[in-house]
Structures are given as C-alpha cells and as structure tokens.
Coordinates of C-alpha atoms and ligand atoms in Angstrom, one line a residue:
M1 CA -31.1 -30.7 -28.7
S2 CA -31.2 -27.1 -27.6
A3 CA -33.0 -25.7 -24.7
R4 CA -36.4 -24.3 -25.4
A5 CA -36.9 -20.5 -25.2
I6 CA -40.0 -19.3 -23.3
E7 CA -42.9 -18.0 -25.2
R8 CA -43.8 -14.4 -24.7
T9 CA -47.2 -13.0 -25.4
P10 CA -47.0 -9.8 -27.5
S11 CA -48.1 -7.6 -24.6
A12 CA -45.7 -9.1 -22.0
Y13 CA -43.3 -6.5 -20.7
Y14 CA -39.6 -7.6 -20.6
H15 CA -38.4 -6.2 -17.3
S16 CA -34.7 -5.7 -17.9
L17 CA -32.1 -5.7 -15.1
L18 CA -31.6 -1.9 -15.2
I19 CA -30.2 0.2 -12.4
K20 CA -33.4 2.3 -12.4
N21 CA -35.3 -0.8 -11.2
L22 CA -33.3 -0.9 -8.0
L23 CA -34.5 2.6 -7.0
D24 CA -38.3 2.6 -7.2
N25 CA -39.1 0.3 -4.2
P26 CA -37.0 1.9 -1.5
V27 CA -38.1 5.4 -2.6
R28 CA -41.8 4.3 -2.4
Q29 CA -41.4 2.3 0.8
F30 CA -39.0 4.5 2.8
P31 CA -39.5 8.0 1.4
N32 CA -38.4 9.7 4.6
Q33 CA -35.3 7.6 5.2
E34 CA -32.2 9.8 5.5
I35 CA -29.0 10.3 3.4
V36 CA -26.4 12.4 5.1
Y37 CA -23.3 14.1 3.6
G38 CA -21.0 14.8 6.5
D39 CA -21.9 18.1 8.1
F40 CA -23.1 19.6 4.8
K41 CA -26.4 18.0 3.9
R42 CA -29.3 15.8 5.1
Q43 CA -31.8 14.6 2.5
S44 CA -34.6 12.0 2.3
Y45 CA -34.9 9.1 -0.2
Q46 CA -37.7 11.1 -1.8
E47 CA -35.3 14.0 -2.4
L48 CA -32.6 11.6 -3.6
S49 CA -35.1 10.4 -6.3
E50 CA -36.1 13.9 -7.2
R51 CA -32.5 15.1 -7.5
I52 CA -31.6 12.0 -9.6
H53 CA -34.3 13.1 -12.1
R54 CA -33.2 16.7 -12.0
L55 CA -29.5 15.7 -12.5
A56 CA -30.3 13.6 -15.5
S57 CA -32.4 16.4 -17.0
G58 CA -29.6 18.9 -16.3
L59 CA -27.0 16.7 -17.9
A60 CA -29.2 16.1 -20.9
G61 CA -29.5 19.9 -21.1
L62 CA -25.7 20.1 -21.3
G63 CA -25.8 17.7 -24.3
V64 CA -25.3 14.4 -22.6
R65 CA -26.8 11.6 -24.7
P66 CA -27.1 7.8 -24.3
G67 CA -23.7 6.3 -24.8
D68 CA -21.8 9.4 -23.7
T69 CA -19.4 9.3 -20.7
V70 CA -19.8 11.4 -17.6
A71 CA -16.9 11.5 -15.2
V72 CA -16.8 12.4 -11.6
M73 CA -14.0 13.7 -9.4
D74 CA -15.4 13.9 -5.9
W75 CA -15.0 12.7 -2.3
D76 CA -17.8 10.4 -1.0
S77 CA -20.9 12.5 -1.1
H78 CA -24.7 12.4 -1.6
R79 CA -23.9 13.8 -5.0
Y80 CA -21.8 10.8 -5.9
L81 CA -24.7 8.6 -5.0
E82 CA -27.0 10.6 -7.2
C83 CA -24.5 10.1 -10.1
F84 CA -24.3 6.3 -9.4
F85 CA -28.0 6.3 -10.4
A86 CA -28.7 9.3 -12.7
V87 CA -25.8 8.8 -15.2
P88 CA -26.3 5.1 -16.0
M89 CA -30.1 5.4 -15.8
M90 CA -30.1 8.0 -18.6
G91 CA -28.1 5.5 -20.7
A92 CA -24.7 7.3 -20.3
V93 CA -21.6 5.8 -18.7
L94 CA -20.4 6.8 -15.3
H95 CA -16.6 7.1 -15.2
T96 CA -15.5 7.3 -11.6
I97 CA -12.1 9.0 -11.7
N98 CA -9.5 7.8 -9.1
I99 CA -8.4 11.1 -7.7
R100 CA -5.4 9.4 -5.9
L101 CA -3.7 8.6 -9.3
S102 CA -1.0 10.9 -10.4
P103 CA -2.2 13.8 -12.7
E104 CA -0.6 12.1 -15.7
Q105 CA -2.5 8.9 -15.0
I106 CA -5.7 10.9 -14.5
L107 CA -5.1 12.6 -17.8
Y108 CA -4.6 9.2 -19.5
T109 CA -7.9 7.9 -18.0
I110 CA -9.9 11.0 -19.0
N111 CA -8.7 10.7 -22.6
H112 CA -8.9 7.0 -22.8
A113 CA -12.5 6.8 -21.5
E114 CA -13.4 9.7 -23.8
D115 CA -15.2 11.6 -21.1
D116 CA -17.7 14.1 -22.4
V117 CA -18.5 15.9 -19.2
I118 CA -16.5 16.0 -15.9
L119 CA -18.2 16.7 -12.6
V120 CA -15.4 18.1 -10.5
N121 CA -15.1 19.0 -6.8
T122 CA -13.5 22.4 -6.3
E123 CA -10.6 20.7 -4.5
F124 CA -9.6 18.9 -7.7
L125 CA -9.6 21.9 -10.0
P126 CA -5.8 22.3 -9.6
I127 CA -5.3 18.8 -11.1
L128 CA -7.4 19.6 -14.1
E129 CA -5.6 23.0 -14.5
M130 CA -2.3 21.1 -14.6
I131 CA -3.4 18.8 -17.4
R132 CA -6.0 21.0 -19.2
D133 CA -4.0 21.5 -22.4
R134 CA -3.8 17.9 -23.0
I135 CA -7.4 16.9 -22.3
E136 CA -9.0 16.1 -25.6
P137 CA -11.4 17.2 -26.9
V138 CA -12.4 20.1 -24.6
K139 CA -14.8 18.8 -21.9
K140 CA -17.7 20.4 -20.2
L141 CA -17.0 20.9 -16.5
V142 CA -19.7 20.9 -13.8
L143 CA -18.5 22.2 -10.5
L144 CA -19.2 20.4 -7.2
N145 CA -18.7 23.0 -4.5
D146 CA -19.0 22.7 -0.7
T147 CA -17.2 26.0 0.0
G148 CA -20.1 28.4 -0.7
Q149 CA -17.6 30.6 -2.6
I150 CA -16.9 30.9 -6.3
P151 CA -13.5 29.3 -6.8
A152 CA -10.7 31.2 -8.6
T153 CA -10.0 29.1 -11.7
T154 CA -9.2 29.8 -15.3
L155 CA -11.0 26.7 -16.4
E156 CA -14.3 27.2 -18.1
I157 CA -17.1 26.0 -15.9
A158 CA -20.3 25.0 -17.8
A159 CA -22.5 24.7 -14.8
E160 CA -22.6 24.5 -11.0
Y161 CA -24.1 21.2 -9.7
E162 CA -26.8 22.7 -7.5
A163 CA -27.8 25.2 -10.2
L164 CA -27.9 22.4 -12.7
L165 CA -30.3 20.5 -10.5
A166 CA -32.4 23.6 -9.7
S167 CA -33.0 24.1 -13.4
G168 CA -33.5 20.3 -14.1
D169 CA -36.9 18.7 -14.6
P170 CA -38.0 16.5 -11.7
G171 CA -40.3 14.7 -14.1
Y172 CA -37.5 13.6 -16.4
K173 CA -38.3 10.1 -17.9
F174 CA -35.6 7.5 -17.8
P175 CA -35.7 5.4 -21.0
D176 CA -35.7 1.6 -21.3
F177 CA -32.7 0.1 -23.1
S178 CA -30.7 -3.1 -23.1
E179 CA -29.6 -4.4 -19.7
D180 CA -26.3 -5.1 -21.4
A181 CA -25.6 -1.4 -21.9
R182 CA -22.5 -0.2 -20.2
A183 CA -23.2 1.6 -16.9
T184 CA -19.9 2.3 -15.4
T185 CA -16.2 2.4 -16.1
F186 CA -13.1 3.1 -14.1
Y187 CA -9.4 2.3 -14.2
T188 CA -7.2 -0.1 -12.3
T189 CA -3.5 0.3 -11.8
G190 CA -3.3 -3.1 -10.2
T191 CA -1.6 -4.5 -13.3
T192 CA 1.6 -3.7 -15.1
G193 CA 1.7 -1.1 -17.8
L194 CA -0.8 1.8 -18.3
P195 CA -4.0 2.0 -16.2
K196 CA -6.6 -0.4 -17.6
G197 CA -10.2 0.4 -18.0
V198 CA -12.8 -2.1 -16.7
Y199 CA -16.5 -1.7 -17.3
F200 CA -19.8 -3.1 -16.0
S201 CA -23.3 -3.3 -17.5
H202 CA -26.6 -2.6 -15.9
R203 CA -27.3 -6.3 -15.7
Q204 CA -24.0 -7.0 -14.0
L205 CA -24.5 -4.3 -11.4
V206 CA -28.0 -5.4 -10.6
L207 CA -26.9 -9.0 -10.2
H208 CA -23.9 -8.0 -8.1
T209 CA -26.3 -6.0 -5.9
L210 CA -28.7 -8.9 -5.5
A211 CA -26.0 -11.4 -4.8
A212 CA -24.1 -9.2 -2.3
G213 CA -27.4 -8.3 -0.6
S214 CA -28.4 -12.0 -0.3
A215 CA -24.9 -13.0 1.0
L216 CA -25.2 -10.3 3.7
A217 CA -28.9 -10.9 4.5
G218 CA -30.2 -12.9 7.4
T219 CA -29.2 -13.4 11.0
G220 CA -25.8 -14.2 12.6
Q221 CA -22.4 -12.7 12.2
G222 CA -21.5 -10.3 9.4
R223 CA -25.0 -9.2 8.2
F224 CA -26.4 -6.1 6.6
N225 CA -30.2 -5.6 7.0
R226 CA -32.9 -3.0 6.8
D227 CA -32.3 -1.6 10.3
D228 CA -28.6 -0.9 9.6
V229 CA -27.0 2.5 9.1
Y230 CA -24.4 2.4 6.3
M231 CA -21.3 4.5 5.8
P232 CA -18.7 3.5 3.2
I233 CA -15.0 4.0 4.0
T234 CA -13.7 2.7 0.7
P235 CA -14.0 5.5 -1.9
M236 CA -16.9 5.7 -4.3
F237 CA -14.4 6.1 -7.1
H238 CA -12.9 2.7 -6.3
V239 CA -15.1 -0.1 -7.7
H240 CA -18.3 1.7 -6.8
A241 CA -17.4 1.6 -3.1
W242 CA -17.6 -2.2 -3.6
G243 CA -21.1 -1.8 -4.9
I244 CA -22.5 -1.5 -1.4
P245 CA -24.2 1.9 -2.0
Y246 CA -26.5 0.1 -4.5
V247 CA -27.2 -2.6 -1.8
A248 CA -27.8 0.1 0.8
T249 CA -30.2 2.0 -1.4
L250 CA -32.1 -1.2 -2.4
L251 CA -32.5 -2.0 1.3
G252 CA -33.7 1.6 2.0
V253 CA -31.3 2.0 4.9
K254 CA -30.0 5.3 6.3
Q255 CA -26.8 6.2 4.5
I256 CA -23.9 8.4 5.6
Y257 CA -21.4 9.8 3.1
P258 CA -18.3 11.1 4.9
G259 CA -16.5 13.3 2.3
R260 CA -12.7 13.1 2.6
Y261 CA -11.6 10.4 5.0
V262 CA -10.4 12.2 8.2
P263 CA -10.1 9.6 11.1
E264 CA -11.6 12.0 13.7
Q265 CA -14.5 13.0 11.5
L266 CA -15.2 9.3 10.6
L267 CA -15.4 8.4 14.2
N268 CA -17.5 11.4 14.9
L269 CA -20.0 10.3 12.2
I270 CA -20.0 6.7 13.5
Q271 CA -21.0 8.0 16.9
R272 CA -23.4 10.8 15.9
E273 CA -25.3 8.9 13.2
S274 CA -25.1 5.4 14.9
V275 CA -23.4 3.8 11.9
T276 CA -23.6 0.0 12.0
F277 CA -22.1 -1.1 8.7
S278 CA -19.0 0.0 6.9
H279 CA -16.2 -1.4 4.8
C280 CA -12.5 -0.3 4.5
V281 CA -8.9 -1.3 3.9
P282 CA -6.9 -2.4 6.9
T283 CA -4.8 0.8 6.9
I284 CA -7.9 3.0 7.4
L285 CA -9.2 0.8 10.3
Q286 CA -5.8 0.9 11.9
M287 CA -5.9 4.7 11.7
L288 CA -9.3 4.8 13.3
L289 CA -8.4 2.5 16.1
S290 CA -5.2 4.5 16.8
S291 CA -7.1 7.8 17.0
P292 CA -7.4 9.4 20.5
K293 CA -11.1 9.9 19.7
I294 CA -11.6 6.2 19.7
E295 CA -12.2 6.3 23.5
E296 CA -15.3 8.4 23.0
T297 CA -16.7 6.2 20.2
D298 CA -19.0 3.2 20.8
L299 CA -18.1 0.6 18.2
S300 CA -20.0 -2.3 19.8
R301 CA -22.7 -2.2 17.1
W302 CA -20.3 -1.6 14.2
K303 CA -19.9 -4.3 11.5
V304 CA -16.9 -3.8 9.3
V305 CA -15.9 -5.7 6.2
I306 CA -12.1 -5.5 5.5
G307 CA -10.8 -5.9 2.0
G308 CA -8.4 -4.6 -0.6
A309 CA -5.6 -6.3 1.3
A310 CA -5.2 -9.2 3.8
M311 CA -6.5 -8.5 7.3
P312 CA -3.7 -8.8 9.9
Q313 CA -4.8 -10.9 12.9
A314 CA -3.5 -8.3 15.3
L315 CA -5.8 -5.7 13.8
A316 CA -8.8 -8.0 13.9
R317 CA -8.1 -8.8 17.6
Q318 CA -7.8 -5.1 18.4
A319 CA -11.2 -4.4 16.7
R320 CA -12.8 -7.4 18.4
R321 CA -11.8 -6.0 21.8
R322 CA -13.9 -2.9 21.0
G323 CA -16.8 -5.1 20.0
V324 CA -16.5 -4.7 16.3
D325 CA -18.0 -7.5 14.1
I326 CA -15.0 -7.6 11.8
F327 CA -14.6 -9.9 8.8
S328 CA -12.8 -10.1 5.5
A329 CA -13.9 -9.8 1.9
Y330 CA -12.0 -10.2 -1.4
G331 CA -12.4 -9.0 -4.9
M332 CA -10.8 -6.7 -7.4
S333 CA -11.6 -3.9 -9.8
E334 CA -12.0 -6.5 -12.6
T335 CA -14.7 -8.3 -10.5
C336 CA -17.1 -5.5 -9.7
P337 CA -15.7 -6.3 -7.0
L338 CA -17.3 -8.8 -4.6
L339 CA -16.4 -12.4 -4.8
V340 CA -16.1 -13.7 -1.2
F341 CA -17.0 -12.8 2.4
A342 CA -15.4 -14.4 5.5
Q343 CA -18.6 -15.0 7.4
L344 CA -18.8 -17.6 10.1
K345 CA -21.0 -20.6 9.2
P346 CA -23.8 -21.3 11.7
H347 CA -21.9 -24.2 13.4
M348 CA -19.0 -21.8 14.1
Q349 CA -21.1 -19.2 15.9
D350 CA -20.4 -20.8 19.3
W351 CA -16.7 -21.4 18.7
D352 CA -14.3 -19.6 21.0
E353 CA -13.1 -16.1 20.1
E354 CA -9.6 -17.2 18.8
R355 CA -11.0 -19.9 16.5
Q356 CA -13.6 -17.5 15.2
L357 CA -10.9 -14.9 14.7
E358 CA -9.0 -17.2 12.4
I359 CA -12.1 -17.6 10.2
R360 CA -12.8 -13.8 10.2
C361 CA -9.2 -13.3 8.9
K362 CA -9.5 -15.9 6.1
T363 CA -10.3 -14.4 2.8
G364 CA -13.7 -16.0 2.7
L365 CA -16.4 -18.1 1.1
P366 CA -17.6 -17.3 -2.4
I367 CA -20.9 -15.4 -2.5
P368 CA -23.9 -16.7 -4.6
M369 CA -23.2 -17.3 -8.3
V370 CA -19.4 -17.0 -7.9
D371 CA -17.5 -20.0 -9.3
L372 CA -14.1 -19.7 -7.8
R373 CA -11.3 -22.2 -8.4
I374 CA -7.6 -22.4 -7.4
V375 CA -5.6 -23.9 -10.2
D376 CA -2.1 -24.9 -11.3
P377 CA -0.6 -23.3 -14.5
E378 CA -2.4 -26.0 -16.6
M379 CA -5.7 -25.0 -15.1
N380 CA -6.0 -28.2 -13.1
D381 CA -7.8 -27.7 -9.7
V382 CA -5.4 -28.1 -6.7
P383 CA -6.7 -30.0 -3.6
H384 CA -8.8 -28.1 -1.1
D385 CA -6.6 -29.1 1.8
G386 CA -5.7 -25.6 3.2
V387 CA -2.1 -26.1 2.0
S388 CA -2.0 -26.6 -1.8
Q389 CA -1.6 -23.3 -3.5
G390 CA -3.0 -22.2 -6.9
E391 CA -4.0 -19.2 -8.8
V392 CA -7.5 -17.9 -8.0
V393 CA -9.6 -17.9 -11.2
V394 CA -13.2 -17.0 -11.3
R395 CA -16.5 -16.9 -13.2
S396 CA -19.6 -15.0 -12.2
P397 CA -22.2 -12.9 -14.0
W398 CA -20.5 -9.6 -13.0
L399 CA -16.9 -9.8 -14.1
T400 CA -15.5 -7.2 -16.5
Q401 CA -15.8 -8.8 -20.0
G402 CA -12.5 -7.3 -21.0
Y403 CA -10.2 -4.2 -20.6
L404 CA -11.5 -1.1 -22.4
K405 CA -10.0 -0.9 -25.9
D406 CA -7.3 -3.4 -25.1
P407 CA -8.1 -6.8 -26.8
Q408 CA -4.7 -8.3 -26.0
N409 CA -4.8 -7.8 -22.3
S410 CA -8.5 -8.7 -22.3
E411 CA -7.7 -12.1 -23.7
Q412 CA -4.8 -12.5 -21.3
L413 CA -7.2 -11.7 -18.4
W414 CA -9.7 -14.3 -19.6
R415 CA -7.4 -17.0 -20.9
G416 CA -9.0 -20.5 -20.7
G417 CA -12.4 -19.0 -20.1
Y418 CA -11.8 -18.0 -16.5
L419 CA -10.9 -14.5 -15.2
H420 CA -7.4 -14.7 -13.8
T421 CA -7.0 -12.7 -10.6
G422 CA -3.2 -12.9 -10.4
D423 CA -3.6 -13.9 -6.7
I424 CA -2.4 -17.1 -5.2
G425 CA -4.5 -18.8 -2.5
V426 CA -5.4 -22.0 -0.7
I427 CA -8.9 -23.4 0.0
D428 CA -9.6 -25.4 3.2
A429 CA -12.0 -28.3 3.7
E430 CA -14.7 -25.9 4.8
G431 CA -14.4 -24.1 1.5
Y432 CA -12.8 -20.9 2.8
L433 CA -10.3 -19.2 0.5
K434 CA -7.1 -17.7 1.9
I435 CA -5.0 -15.4 -0.3
T436 CA -1.3 -16.3 0.3
D437 CA 0.7 -14.5 -2.4
R438 CA 0.4 -12.6 -5.6
L439 CA 1.6 -13.3 -9.2
K440 CA 1.3 -9.7 -10.4
D441 CA 4.2 -7.4 -10.2
V442 CA 2.5 -4.5 -8.4
I443 CA 2.7 -3.3 -4.8
K444 CA -0.3 -2.3 -2.7
T445 CA 0.2 0.4 -0.2
G446 CA -2.7 1.8 1.9
G447 CA -5.1 0.4 -0.7
E448 CA -3.5 2.0 -3.7
W449 CA -1.3 0.3 -6.3
I450 CA 2.2 1.2 -7.3
S451 CA 3.8 -0.3 -10.3
S452 CA 7.2 -1.8 -9.5
L453 CA 8.2 -1.8 -13.2
E454 CA 7.5 1.9 -13.6
L455 CA 9.6 2.7 -10.5
E456 CA 12.4 0.5 -11.8
D457 CA 12.3 2.4 -15.2
L458 CA 12.6 5.7 -13.4
I459 CA 15.4 4.6 -11.2
L460 CA 17.2 3.1 -14.2
K461 CA 17.0 6.5 -15.9
H462 CA 19.5 7.8 -13.3
P463 CA 22.9 8.0 -15.0
A464 CA 24.7 6.3 -12.1
V465 CA 22.4 3.2 -11.9
A466 CA 23.4 -0.1 -13.5
E467 CA 20.5 -2.3 -12.3
A468 CA 17.4 -1.8 -10.2
A469 CA 14.6 -3.8 -8.7
V470 CA 11.6 -2.7 -6.6
V471 CA 9.6 -5.1 -4.4
G472 CA 6.8 -4.7 -1.9
V473 CA 7.7 -5.6 1.7
P474 CA 5.2 -5.9 4.6
D475 CA 4.6 -2.7 6.5
P476 CA 2.5 -2.5 9.7
K477 CA 0.8 0.8 8.8
W478 CA 0.4 0.6 5.0
G479 CA 0.2 -3.1 4.4
E480 CA 3.1 -2.9 2.0
R481 CA 5.8 -0.4 1.1
P482 CA 8.1 -0.3 -1.9
L483 CA 11.7 -1.2 -1.3
A484 CA 14.3 -0.4 -4.0
L485 CA 17.4 -2.4 -4.6
V486 CA 20.1 -0.6 -6.7
V487 CA 23.4 -1.7 -8.2
V488 CA 25.6 1.4 -9.0
K489 CA 27.8 1.6 -12.1
P490 CA 31.5 1.2 -11.4
G491 CA 33.1 4.5 -10.5
Q492 CA 29.8 6.3 -10.0
E493 CA 28.2 7.5 -6.8
V494 CA 24.6 7.9 -5.7
D495 CA 23.1 7.5 -2.2
A496 CA 19.5 6.9 -0.9
V497 CA 18.8 10.6 -0.4
M498 CA 19.8 11.4 -4.0
M499 CA 17.7 8.6 -5.3
R500 CA 14.7 9.6 -3.4
T501 CA 15.1 13.2 -4.6
W502 CA 15.5 11.9 -8.1
L503 CA 12.1 10.1 -7.8
Q504 CA 10.5 13.1 -6.0
N505 CA 11.1 15.1 -9.2
F506 CA 9.0 12.6 -11.2
A507 CA 6.3 12.9 -8.5
D508 CA 6.4 16.7 -8.7
Q509 CA 5.9 16.4 -12.5
G510 CA 2.8 14.3 -11.8
M511 CA 4.3 11.1 -13.3
I512 CA 4.1 8.9 -10.2
S513 CA 2.1 9.4 -7.0
K514 CA 4.0 10.7 -4.0
W515 CA 3.5 7.5 -2.0
G516 CA 5.3 5.6 -4.8
I517 CA 8.6 6.8 -3.6
P518 CA 10.3 4.0 -1.8
D519 CA 11.1 4.6 1.9
R520 CA 14.1 2.3 1.7
V521 CA 16.7 2.3 -1.1
L522 CA 19.3 -0.3 -0.6
F523 CA 22.6 -0.5 -2.5
V524 CA 23.7 -4.0 -3.3
D525 CA 26.4 -5.7 -5.4
A526 CA 24.0 -7.9 -7.2
I527 CA 20.2 -8.4 -7.6
P528 CA 18.8 -11.9 -7.1
K529 CA 17.9 -13.5 -10.4
T530 CA 16.1 -16.7 -11.4
S531 CA 17.7 -19.5 -13.3
V532 CA 16.6 -17.8 -16.6
G533 CA 18.0 -14.5 -15.5
K534 CA 14.7 -12.7 -14.5
L535 CA 14.6 -10.6 -11.4
D536 CA 13.7 -13.0 -8.6
K537 CA 11.1 -10.9 -6.7
K538 CA 10.0 -13.8 -4.5
V539 CA 13.5 -14.2 -3.1
M540 CA 13.9 -10.4 -2.7
R541 CA 10.6 -10.2 -0.8
Q542 CA 11.7 -12.9 1.6
Q543 CA 15.3 -11.6 1.9
Y544 CA 14.3 -8.0 2.5
A545 CA 11.1 -8.3 4.6
P546 CA 11.7 -6.1 7.7
T547 CA 11.6 -9.1 10.1
G548 CA 14.0 -11.0 7.9
G549 CA 16.6 -8.2 8.2
Ligands
LIG601 P1 -8.1 -3.6 -6.6 O1 -8.4 -4.0 -8.0 O2 -7.4 -2.4 -6.5 O3 -9.4 -3.6 -5.8 O4 -7.2 -4.7 -5.9 C1 -7.6 -6.1 -5.9 C2 -6.4 -6.9 -5.3 O5 -6.2 -6.5 -4.0 C3 -6.7 -8.4 -5.4 O6 -6.4 -8.9 -6.6 C4 -5.7 -8.8 -4.3 O7 -4.3 -8.8 -4.8 C5 -5.8 -7.7 -3.3 N1 -6.8 -8.0 -2.2 C6 -8.1 -7.6 -2.2 N2 -8.7 -8.1 -1.1 C7 -7.8 -8.9 -0.5 C8 -7.9 -9.7 0.7 N3 -8.9 -9.8 1.5 N4 -6.7 -10.4 1.0 C9 -5.6 -10.3 0.3 N5 -5.5 -9.5 -0.8 C10 -6.6 -8.9 -1.2

C-alpha cells in the first residue's frame, strides 16, 4: 500500500521552499535593522531588499538567465549578502569562488562551473589577469570596488557593481520555479584529486536555514536569537559562511560584514558594533586572542561557534577566561555544512566549568533532521560508548546529491546510501560525537586544505628524489602543517632549502598555494609502509608529530 498524496484544490498555491521566501518577513518586520560593511557602508534591511531587486535586474540586463552561473570573488561584504539572495532568487546559480585557492585551481573551478558572469573585487583582478587567456568562453566581469578609483587593468569590465545597481529596476519580479533548482555551487579541495564541485538547491538551503535556526533558538548556552548582532568570521565563499547569513537575515538581526580578516579590525568591529554571535576556525580565534587589542575588547557577550577543525581545549579555556560562550560545530562542504553543535544539554548548565569545557570541545550533537551514524567498513553501527571508533556517515535533507559532473566520485561519496564524511569519530552515551581521526589523505592548515598527494607528486618530480610522503602534523597555530619525508636517490644530493625552493617555484606558477609548502622536510632512509606496501600515513603522523620527536 502506498501513502496517499494530499488533494489540492485547483486554486491552492504551492508555496515552494525558495530562498526568496526567507527574505520577505524580516524586511517587512525589521525594515530599519542595520547591515554594516566594515568602515565602508551601513544600510537597512529595506535597502538590502531594494538592492537585491536592483542587482537581479542589472544582472538580467547583462544577459543572465535562469540556469546561468554567476560567480563572486569578494571578501565578506554587504554585496556578498546581496548576491546570496539575488542570484539564486532569479533562478541563476551562485558560484562562490574560493579566493584562497591557487590561481590554477581557481581557473579550473571557473571553467568547470561554466561561470557566465564573474563579480570580482578589484583586489583579485591580478588573479584573473594571470589566467585570462585560459578562461573559456570569455566571461562578463562586474567590478566590486571599495577604492573609489578606477583600477588599472587590461581586463574588459562589463559593469561596475554600484552603477549596475543604480541602473537596475527596484521593482524587479522574482519568478517562481521548482524548489529543487540549483541555488549555489562551490568547490572543495578536501578530497584527493582535482577540486570537486558541490551544489545545493533552494529547498536544501531553506531547510538548512530552518534547522540551524531551530538548533540555535531558545535559551541557555550557545544560542542565536533576534536580539543578537551577527558577524561571520568564516568566509562567505566557504560553504555560504556556514549558511548563517541566511539564518541571520531570517531572524532580522543586525549583521556586520568585516571584509578581509584583519585581527585588529575584527576586534574593533566586535567592540564598536557590539557583536554577540560569530563563527570561525580555531586559528582565527587564536589570532584574535593573541592580539594586543584584545585588552580593549569586551568579549563577555560574544558567542562563538568553532568549526572546520577540532577545537583545542587550551583555546577554549583561554576564550572562557574572557567570558566567551565558545562551542564546537562540525560539517563539511558536502553537507551545506551544518551537522552538529556542541551545546550543553539543560542538565549540564550547572556543571562545573571544566566538565562543561569538555562538552564544548566535543564535536557535538546532531541538529534536527540529521541522521548521523558511526560505522565500521561493512556499514554496521559501532557502539556509542565514547571509545569505539567508526566512520561518520550521514543523511539529511541538505547534503550535496553528488559532485558536479563527476558521477564516479559522487557514487563513491554516497556508497551504501549514506554520505561518507571520511572522518572518524566516537559517540558517547549522551549522544555527543567527537571526531578523532581522518580517513582522507588531505591536510587542513588554518582552515584550508592541502593535498598531500599533489605535494608528493611535485616533490617526486625533483630529479634527486627516490621516494616521498607528505603528512599533516599537529601545529599550535595552524592546526596542522604539512611535513615532507624524502628518500634521496643514491649518489644524489638535495637538502631542505633546495626542496622548499623547488616547491616555491610551483607556488609562484600558481600551481599550489603558498601555504602548501612544508615547513619541515626530513630526509630519511626509508618511508614507513603498510603490509601491502602502501605509505603508512598513520604511523608517520604518530612518529613525526612534534611532541613525539
Ligand atoms: P570543509 O569541507 O573544508 O569544510 O572541511 C570539512 C572537514 O573539516 C571535515 O570533514 C573534518 O575533517 C574537518 N572538521 C570540520 N569541523 C571539525 C571539527 N569540529 N572537529 C574536527 N574536524 C572538523
């Protein structure tokens, strides 16, 4: 017997889960609420709405049609928020370009996503100039400019953002279409091989917004409510700044967009604008807490979600001493990203500080509608005893349904009907997940990925190198840093400085990012191998961790 579909009277309106439906209420109810872009701009929600309409109209005037892709290269700004809404709302796809990738990777993502228009901040013109001849076909460029001066560039600029808005129609009508339409796309380098495109529909982003909003609503520790002031410190190009700008807009809260992340400026904005809710990777928080300006900043009302990497207890303790309500979250590009928050359960609210700290540093509890399991290689659940480890696999309404134009890796990601995170974790009796290790052969440094295989390839290109392996080792500032192990061919000579210079050349050519160059290059007689002759990275990580010598 199959379930019975609801009857629908012919006049009933099917209200789809479209991003435009997140916007109406806050604009109507909080028209004067503020959105601030660093020291450059203050605008109201009313203006946000008007500018979203003008932007869509302007882009349509440039030829953007439903199904086209509009890419953005910008720091966190009010403009980016406008794009978060306007581009998907007109039925186009927003491609948020990761400006921290190497120019070669950026080129790959622009071509692979088939961008039609690129909105580019003046600061990133040199990147496009470097790769212009290989961008296909020729894209229309819209300039995002905070300098007040016309930049010297040989690239053809189709329009300047503010002029485009000025000529746009504030009465532009956003169409209705299927909630399954693609709204956003961006690339992850958190896997081996070329960057992989993930994508999310309107329905997925709306449900992600509602679920994250409900997980953060209410009273107690780790909440985000109408009276908060929001400032993201994870970039808007990275998984939609964890989707929180959509939650913030839905709530109608004051929002601060800080531009490029400069610790002193971030602290200045927290103080000046009374910011109460942010999210960032551990490295950024460490930089803020180490800034001399910290002494002049009151952080006692600041709630900070830490994700992207495990939160070190020492960092959490340091933040707690300043009164910060700090807690972990976990997710990945493939998961939109939010899956879990490490909030205290009500009965934990009166636990002592140290016991609470342990919970805050766990990876967290799944948010509504996330089915998260830890499993063995045969997909059997492992016990939730806080000790038994398994791979984290998930289902929820907002997971990427594949990698863009990559059926093989898509199936691999979703084998057995669950999305495989490549992370290893334990779950305790209270249901809290803790990530303990990683299956994937990539290194995360300061929130950005480095492919160990790619580095190994480049090192092996050196004529004096017989064997090479690259592993991530813990680092107090960056979370992890790459360490290279090299076996030199008999009779040949190469030292660490030469090897780093060798890799620097590839970075200069835009092939790897500059933080991909290992700080430590060690020369060894043999590289540890498993019984079947594969590089044994687990052993290397243990053997060469700084504390282990
Ligand atoms: P990305 O796709 O770049 O957002 O990276 C996602 C990956 O970062 C996850 O698969 C984990 O390996 C790692 N990660 C994110 N959050 C955490 C966390 N709270 N603890 C440990 N690792 C994390």
